[in-house]
Every structure is written in structure tokens, then in C-alpha cells.
């Protein structure tokens, strides 16, 4: 009898856990079977001061048994210092494709004047002249899907489900990881993983200095399992020289500290770079430079970068070639 009671309690616990997981998934995704699931195709859109648009963004959605009839877009403005406006309604996309057999993509355009309309920061409207914007300022677009059964699904208002229209410089944007090589101490010098062409990398402009521009490498693109793409831990800052080398390339350096804080990956592992700690990166190219594609107007700029993170069991090494989309 005692064994039966223990079994019963275990089953109740498992069923309760399954129920919690199901509820959580529905909150985050809108439940693919019931509709409301949205994929944001433009996590980062680079806004260039002086070019007030139009800019383009898109989302993709898969219709479930209950279809999505429209998607409301909301907007807010965030300064590089962290001040922010309220989220306000921006526009609505009417969804006409009700097919349940394929993803449909919906695009929309916007201009600077449309972005600032109705937004107030500290009681004042945003400037009509974008010359007042600085690197690090951004407009954040968030999404809510409206279903035919009256249910509204709000996508989480964070970097994985929003479009960030970031004021930046030329290299800011989304990149295809043309080459992504991962070398683990147990496999060195051979590859432990090849994530080439499998993921994307988002590069943000952070600050413009006299000699270099600071960028942030985020949405690492190593894969989603096990927290690899945890936005709280797996990102780093790097500098690109403003003046070219003799061959026309631009040198990349990865500082040990940024704003007085040691750079780490996984929130605790010191970052390795080819200038400060070359002995920790013996199995990568250490070709850290940028090649600008002036012929096509920056669409195919290339970032070559090698780095790693240091552990007592050995450094995990990465060798990458990123091509701007």
C-alpha cells in the first residue's frame, strides 16, 4: 500500500509539472496549435542619422486552428543613458493569409517621423530633427497578435521578440555566420562544433571614440540549447579602429574591461583575445579585422573575429567570419 501511495504522489507531481510547462509555453509563444505564434525577422534594424527612412521590418507567423487576424505593433524610445518613453500603439498589420500549411511573412515600412509621433520623453516630444540622436539610442517595436476567438497574445517585450531600431554606425546590423568554428580543449586542435551558416549574429553600435568605435556582439548564434544564447551572459564588446590599415582593413581589438567591468562569457568566464592572451587561443586564426564592402554600399561588410572564454579545464575557442545581411 505504501508503494502505491508513493507512486500516486509521483504521478500527481509529474502531471502538475507538465501543466506548468504547458501554461508557460502558451504564455510565451501563443501556442502554435491555437494560433498567435510570431517570429520576429528583424531583431536589429540599424538607423543611420540623416536617413529618415523609410526602413523595413517583417514578421512571420504560422496559423493554428484559431487564426491570427491582425498584429498590433507598439513602440517606445530608449536613450543610451537608459531613459525611456511609455509603450504606445504604433500600427496594425491585417493578416490575410490564413493557410495552416506554411509560414506567412508580413512586412511594414516606417520613417523617423512615424517613429517619433506621439512619443514623449520626460514630458517633451522627441526632436523632429534626427541630428539630436546619439549612438545607443533606440526605438523598440513590440508585437501583440489578435486571434479570431478574441484572445490577445503579447510577445515578451525583450530582445528576443522585439525589433530594435538602433541608432548606430555602418557595421551595426544582422550578420550571417558564414564560418563558425568551436574548439573545445578535449578536441583541440580539431573542431568540437561547426555552426557555419546555421545562425545569425546581431552587432550593435555602442559608442564612437576618437580612435575607434565600440560595438556589442550579442545573440551569439552558437545554438539555443543549454543557455548558449542567454542574452544576460553571452555577449561582449569589441573595438574597431576608425582609421584603416595599409591594406584597407580595419583592426579589431577585444578589451579586457568595458566601462570598468571585466568582460566575461557565461557570466563568469574571462574572455580571451588574440592580443592580450594569445597563448589561450592557439587553434584559431586570430585574424581580427573588418573588410568594408564599398562596392555594394555595406550590404556585405565582413567581420573576421577570434575569441574564447577561459576556464581551469582549458579555453573554449571560437573562429568566425560574419557577413552583413
Short mmCIF file of N, CA and C in Angstrom, two decimals, residues 116-218:
data_model
loop_
_atom_site.label_atom_id
_atom_site.label_comp_id
_atom_site.label_asym_id
_atom_site.label_seq_id
_atom_site.Cartn_x
_atom_site.Cartn_y
_atom_site.Cartn_z
N UNK A 116 8.59 58.80 -34.12
CA UNK A 116 8.57 59.75 -33.00
C UNK A 116 7.16 60.25 -32.69
N UNK A 117 6.22 60.07 -33.61
CA UNK A 117 4.88 60.62 -33.42
C UNK A 117 4.24 60.09 -32.13
N UNK A 118 3.82 61.00 -31.28
CA UNK A 118 3.11 60.63 -30.06
C UNK A 118 3.99 60.25 -28.89
N UNK A 119 5.29 60.08 -29.09
CA UNK A 119 6.20 59.71 -28.01
C UNK A 119 6.69 60.96 -27.27
N UNK A 120 6.69 60.89 -25.95
CA UNK A 120 7.22 61.99 -25.14
C UNK A 120 8.22 61.43 -24.15
N UNK A 121 9.32 62.15 -23.99
CA UNK A 121 10.38 61.75 -23.07
C UNK A 121 10.56 62.84 -22.03
N UNK A 122 10.35 62.48 -20.77
CA UNK A 122 10.43 63.46 -19.68
C UNK A 122 9.54 64.67 -19.93
N UNK A 123 8.36 64.39 -20.50
CA UNK A 123 7.36 65.44 -20.70
C UNK A 123 7.49 66.21 -21.99
N UNK A 124 8.50 65.92 -22.81
CA UNK A 124 8.71 66.66 -24.05
C UNK A 124 8.66 65.72 -25.24
N UNK A 125 8.14 66.19 -26.40
CA UNK A 125 8.15 65.34 -27.60
C UNK A 125 9.57 65.12 -28.10
N UNK A 126 9.76 64.05 -28.86
CA UNK A 126 11.08 63.78 -29.42
C UNK A 126 11.37 64.77 -30.54
N UNK A 127 12.65 65.10 -30.77
CA UNK A 127 13.00 66.12 -31.77
C UNK A 127 12.64 65.68 -33.19
N UNK A 128 12.14 66.62 -33.98
CA UNK A 128 11.80 66.31 -35.37
C UNK A 128 13.05 66.15 -36.23
N UNK A 129 14.19 66.69 -35.77
CA UNK A 129 15.45 66.55 -36.48
C UNK A 129 16.24 65.42 -35.83
N UNK A 130 16.56 64.37 -36.59
CA UNK A 130 17.24 63.21 -36.01
C UNK A 130 18.70 63.47 -35.68
N UNK A 131 19.20 64.68 -35.97
CA UNK A 131 20.59 65.00 -35.64
C UNK A 131 20.82 64.99 -34.14
N UNK A 132 19.76 65.07 -33.37
CA UNK A 132 19.89 65.05 -31.92
C UNK A 132 20.04 63.66 -31.35
N UNK A 133 19.90 62.61 -32.16
CA UNK A 133 20.07 61.23 -31.69
C UNK A 133 21.55 60.90 -31.52
N UNK A 134 21.84 59.99 -30.62
CA UNK A 134 23.21 59.56 -30.39
C UNK A 134 23.30 58.04 -30.48
N UNK A 135 24.51 57.53 -30.71
CA UNK A 135 24.72 56.09 -30.73
C UNK A 135 24.28 55.50 -29.40
N UNK A 136 23.50 54.46 -29.47
CA UNK A 136 22.97 53.81 -28.29
C UNK A 136 21.51 54.11 -28.06
N UNK A 137 20.99 55.21 -28.66
CA UNK A 137 19.54 55.45 -28.63
C UNK A 137 18.84 54.41 -29.50
N UNK A 138 17.59 54.13 -29.19
CA UNK A 138 16.88 53.11 -29.97
C UNK A 138 15.37 53.25 -29.82
N UNK A 139 14.67 52.84 -30.86
CA UNK A 139 13.22 52.64 -30.81
C UNK A 139 12.98 51.14 -30.70
N UNK A 140 12.09 50.73 -29.81
CA UNK A 140 11.79 49.32 -29.60
C UNK A 140 10.37 49.06 -30.08
N UNK A 141 10.22 48.14 -31.03
CA UNK A 141 8.90 47.76 -31.55
C UNK A 141 8.52 46.40 -30.96
N UNK A 142 7.35 46.33 -30.34
CA UNK A 142 6.87 45.07 -29.77
C UNK A 142 5.55 44.69 -30.44
N UNK A 143 5.15 43.42 -30.26
CA UNK A 143 4.06 42.86 -31.07
C UNK A 143 3.02 42.15 -30.21
N UNK A 144 1.76 42.28 -30.63
CA UNK A 144 0.64 41.58 -29.99
C UNK A 144 -0.25 41.01 -31.09
N UNK A 145 -0.50 39.72 -31.03
CA UNK A 145 -1.31 39.07 -32.05
C UNK A 145 -2.75 38.94 -31.57
N UNK A 146 -3.68 39.28 -32.45
CA UNK A 146 -5.12 39.23 -32.14
C UNK A 146 -5.74 38.05 -32.87
N UNK A 147 -6.34 37.12 -32.13
CA UNK A 147 -6.90 35.91 -32.70
C UNK A 147 -8.40 36.06 -32.97
N UNK A 148 -8.89 35.20 -33.83
CA UNK A 148 -10.31 35.27 -34.20
C UNK A 148 -11.23 34.90 -33.05
N UNK A 149 -10.70 34.26 -32.01
CA UNK A 149 -11.54 33.92 -30.85
C UNK A 149 -11.51 35.01 -29.78
N UNK A 150 -10.89 36.15 -30.10
CA UNK A 150 -10.86 37.27 -29.18
C UNK A 150 -9.67 37.30 -28.24
N UNK A 151 -8.83 36.26 -28.27
CA UNK A 151 -7.66 36.22 -27.39
C UNK A 151 -6.55 37.10 -27.97
N UNK A 152 -5.84 37.81 -27.09
CA UNK A 152 -4.70 38.64 -27.50
C UNK A 152 -3.44 38.05 -26.86
N UNK A 153 -2.43 37.76 -27.70
CA UNK A 153 -1.16 37.24 -27.20
C UNK A 153 -0.11 38.33 -27.29
N UNK A 154 0.50 38.64 -26.16
CA UNK A 154 1.58 39.62 -26.12
C UNK A 154 2.92 38.89 -26.18
N UNK A 155 3.75 39.18 -27.17
CA UNK A 155 5.09 38.63 -27.17
C UNK A 155 5.90 39.31 -26.07
N UNK A 156 6.81 38.57 -25.41
CA UNK A 156 7.63 39.19 -24.37
C UNK A 156 8.34 40.42 -24.90
N UNK A 157 8.36 41.48 -24.09
CA UNK A 157 8.94 42.75 -24.52
C UNK A 157 10.43 42.76 -24.23
N UNK A 158 11.16 41.85 -24.91
CA UNK A 158 12.61 41.80 -24.72
C UNK A 158 13.29 41.57 -26.06
N UNK A 159 14.61 41.48 -26.04
CA UNK A 159 15.38 41.45 -27.27
C UNK A 159 15.16 40.26 -28.16
N UNK A 160 14.56 39.19 -27.64
CA UNK A 160 14.34 38.01 -28.47
C UNK A 160 13.04 38.08 -29.26
N UNK A 161 12.16 39.03 -28.91
CA UNK A 161 10.84 39.08 -29.54
C UNK A 161 10.46 40.49 -29.99
N UNK A 162 11.42 41.41 -30.00
CA UNK A 162 11.14 42.78 -30.43
C UNK A 162 12.06 43.16 -31.59
N UNK A 163 11.69 44.22 -32.29
CA UNK A 163 12.57 44.81 -33.30
C UNK A 163 13.21 46.04 -32.68
N UNK A 164 14.52 46.06 -32.61
CA UNK A 164 15.25 47.20 -32.06
C UNK A 164 15.77 48.05 -33.21
N UNK A 165 15.24 49.27 -33.33
CA UNK A 165 15.69 50.20 -34.35
C UNK A 165 16.76 51.06 -33.69
N UNK A 166 18.02 50.66 -33.85
CA UNK A 166 19.11 51.24 -33.07
C UNK A 166 19.87 52.28 -33.88
N UNK A 167 20.11 53.42 -33.24
CA UNK A 167 20.94 54.45 -33.86
C UNK A 167 22.38 53.95 -33.81
N UNK A 168 22.98 53.81 -34.96
CA UNK A 168 24.30 53.21 -34.98
C UNK A 168 25.14 53.65 -36.15
N UNK A 169 26.22 52.93 -36.34
CA UNK A 169 27.14 53.20 -37.42
C UNK A 169 27.07 52.06 -38.43
N UNK A 170 27.92 52.14 -39.40
CA UNK A 170 27.80 51.27 -40.56
C UNK A 170 27.80 49.78 -40.23
N UNK A 171 28.63 49.35 -39.31
CA UNK A 171 28.76 47.92 -39.05
C UNK A 171 27.63 47.34 -38.22
N UNK A 172 26.79 48.20 -37.64
CA UNK A 172 25.67 47.69 -36.85
C UNK A 172 24.68 46.98 -37.77
N UNK A 173 24.14 45.86 -37.30
CA UNK A 173 23.16 45.13 -38.09
C UNK A 173 23.18 43.65 -37.80
N UNK A 174 22.51 42.90 -38.65
CA UNK A 174 22.41 41.45 -38.50
C UNK A 174 23.36 40.78 -39.50
N UNK A 175 24.09 39.78 -39.03
CA UNK A 175 25.10 39.10 -39.83
C UNK A 175 24.80 37.61 -39.94
N UNK A 176 25.11 37.06 -41.11
CA UNK A 176 25.13 35.61 -41.26
C UNK A 176 26.48 35.09 -40.78
N UNK A 177 26.46 34.04 -39.97
CA UNK A 177 27.72 33.44 -39.52
C UNK A 177 28.19 32.52 -40.65
N UNK A 178 28.96 33.09 -41.57
CA UNK A 178 29.44 32.32 -42.72
C UNK A 178 30.37 31.20 -42.28
N UNK A 179 31.23 31.51 -41.31
CA UNK A 179 32.07 30.47 -40.71
C UNK A 179 31.95 30.59 -39.20
N UNK A 180 31.57 29.49 -38.56
CA UNK A 180 31.50 29.45 -37.11
C UNK A 180 32.13 28.16 -36.61
N UNK A 181 33.36 28.25 -36.08
CA UNK A 181 34.08 27.06 -35.62
C UNK A 181 34.27 27.13 -34.11
N UNK A 182 33.96 26.03 -33.45
CA UNK A 182 34.09 25.93 -32.00
C UNK A 182 35.10 24.84 -31.67
N UNK A 183 36.10 25.20 -30.86
CA UNK A 183 37.16 24.27 -30.50
C UNK A 183 37.19 24.12 -28.98
N UNK A 184 36.97 22.90 -28.51
CA UNK A 184 36.94 22.59 -27.08
C UNK A 184 38.29 21.99 -26.69
N UNK A 185 38.72 22.19 -25.44
CA UNK A 185 40.01 21.60 -25.03
C UNK A 185 40.12 20.10 -25.29
N UNK A 186 39.00 19.40 -25.23
CA UNK A 186 39.03 17.95 -25.44
C UNK A 186 39.20 17.57 -26.90
N UNK A 187 38.99 18.52 -27.81
CA UNK A 187 39.10 18.21 -29.24
C UNK A 187 40.24 18.95 -29.92
N UNK A 188 40.84 19.92 -29.22
CA UNK A 188 41.89 20.74 -29.83
C UNK A 188 43.01 19.86 -30.39
N UNK A 189 43.50 20.19 -31.61
CA UNK A 189 43.15 21.36 -32.41
C UNK A 189 41.93 21.17 -33.32
N UNK A 190 41.28 20.03 -33.27
CA UNK A 190 40.14 19.78 -34.14
C UNK A 190 38.88 20.46 -33.66
N UNK A 191 37.86 20.48 -34.52
CA UNK A 191 36.61 21.15 -34.19
C UNK A 191 35.75 20.31 -33.26
N UNK A 192 35.14 20.99 -32.30
CA UNK A 192 34.11 20.35 -31.48
C UNK A 192 32.74 20.64 -32.04
N UNK A 193 32.64 21.72 -32.81
CA UNK A 193 31.36 22.08 -33.41
C UNK A 193 31.55 23.02 -34.58
N UNK A 194 30.69 22.87 -35.58
CA UNK A 194 30.71 23.74 -36.75
C UNK A 194 29.31 24.32 -36.92
N UNK A 195 29.13 25.59 -36.60
CA UNK A 195 27.83 26.24 -36.70
C UNK A 195 27.77 27.22 -37.87
N UNK A 196 28.61 26.97 -38.87
CA UNK A 196 28.63 27.81 -40.07
C UNK A 196 27.29 27.78 -40.78
N UNK A 197 26.83 28.97 -41.21
CA UNK A 197 25.60 29.13 -41.98
C UNK A 197 24.35 28.72 -41.22
N UNK A 198 24.47 28.40 -39.94
CA UNK A 198 23.32 27.89 -39.20
C UNK A 198 22.62 28.97 -38.37
N UNK A 199 23.35 30.03 -38.02
CA UNK A 199 22.78 31.02 -37.13
C UNK A 199 23.13 32.43 -37.60
N UNK A 200 22.54 33.41 -36.90
CA UNK A 200 22.81 34.81 -37.19
C UNK A 200 23.45 35.45 -35.97
N UNK A 201 24.12 36.56 -36.20
CA UNK A 201 24.74 37.33 -35.13
C UNK A 201 24.25 38.77 -35.25
N UNK A 202 23.91 39.38 -34.14
CA UNK A 202 23.49 40.78 -34.11
C UNK A 202 24.62 41.61 -33.53
N UNK A 203 25.03 42.65 -34.28
CA UNK A 203 26.08 43.56 -33.85
C UNK A 203 25.46 44.95 -33.64
N UNK A 204 25.66 45.51 -32.45
CA UNK A 204 25.11 46.83 -32.14
C UNK A 204 26.23 47.85 -31.98
N UNK A 205 25.98 49.09 -32.45
CA UNK A 205 26.88 50.20 -32.15
C UNK A 205 26.64 50.65 -30.72
N UNK A 206 27.71 50.95 -30.01
CA UNK A 206 27.59 51.36 -28.62
C UNK A 206 28.11 52.77 -28.39
N UNK A 207 29.30 53.08 -28.92
CA UNK A 207 29.88 54.40 -28.68
C UNK A 207 30.92 54.72 -29.75
N UNK A 208 31.05 55.99 -30.06
CA UNK A 208 32.04 56.46 -31.03
C UNK A 208 33.13 57.21 -30.28
N UNK A 209 34.35 56.70 -30.35
CA UNK A 209 35.51 57.33 -29.72
C UNK A 209 36.38 57.97 -30.81
N UNK A 210 37.41 58.70 -30.38
CA UNK A 210 38.28 59.37 -31.35
C UNK A 210 39.00 58.37 -32.25
N UNK A 211 39.49 57.28 -31.67
CA UNK A 211 40.32 56.35 -32.44
C UNK A 211 39.57 55.09 -32.88
N UNK A 212 38.45 54.79 -32.23
CA UNK A 212 37.76 53.55 -32.56
C UNK A 212 36.27 53.69 -32.24
N UNK A 213 35.49 52.72 -32.76
CA UNK A 213 34.06 52.62 -32.46
C UNK A 213 33.83 51.36 -31.66
N UNK A 214 33.01 51.47 -30.62
CA UNK A 214 32.72 50.33 -29.76
C UNK A 214 31.45 49.63 -30.27
N UNK A 215 31.54 48.31 -30.40
CA UNK A 215 30.41 47.50 -30.82
C UNK A 215 30.12 46.43 -29.77
N UNK A 216 28.89 45.94 -29.78
CA UNK A 216 28.48 44.86 -28.89
C UNK A 216 28.04 43.68 -29.73
N UNK A 217 28.65 42.54 -29.48
CA UNK A 217 28.29 41.30 -30.18
C UNK A 217 27.30 40.55 -29.31
N UNK A 218 26.08 40.39 -29.79
CA UNK A 218 25.03 39.77 -28.99
C UNK A 218 24.30 38.74 -29.83
#
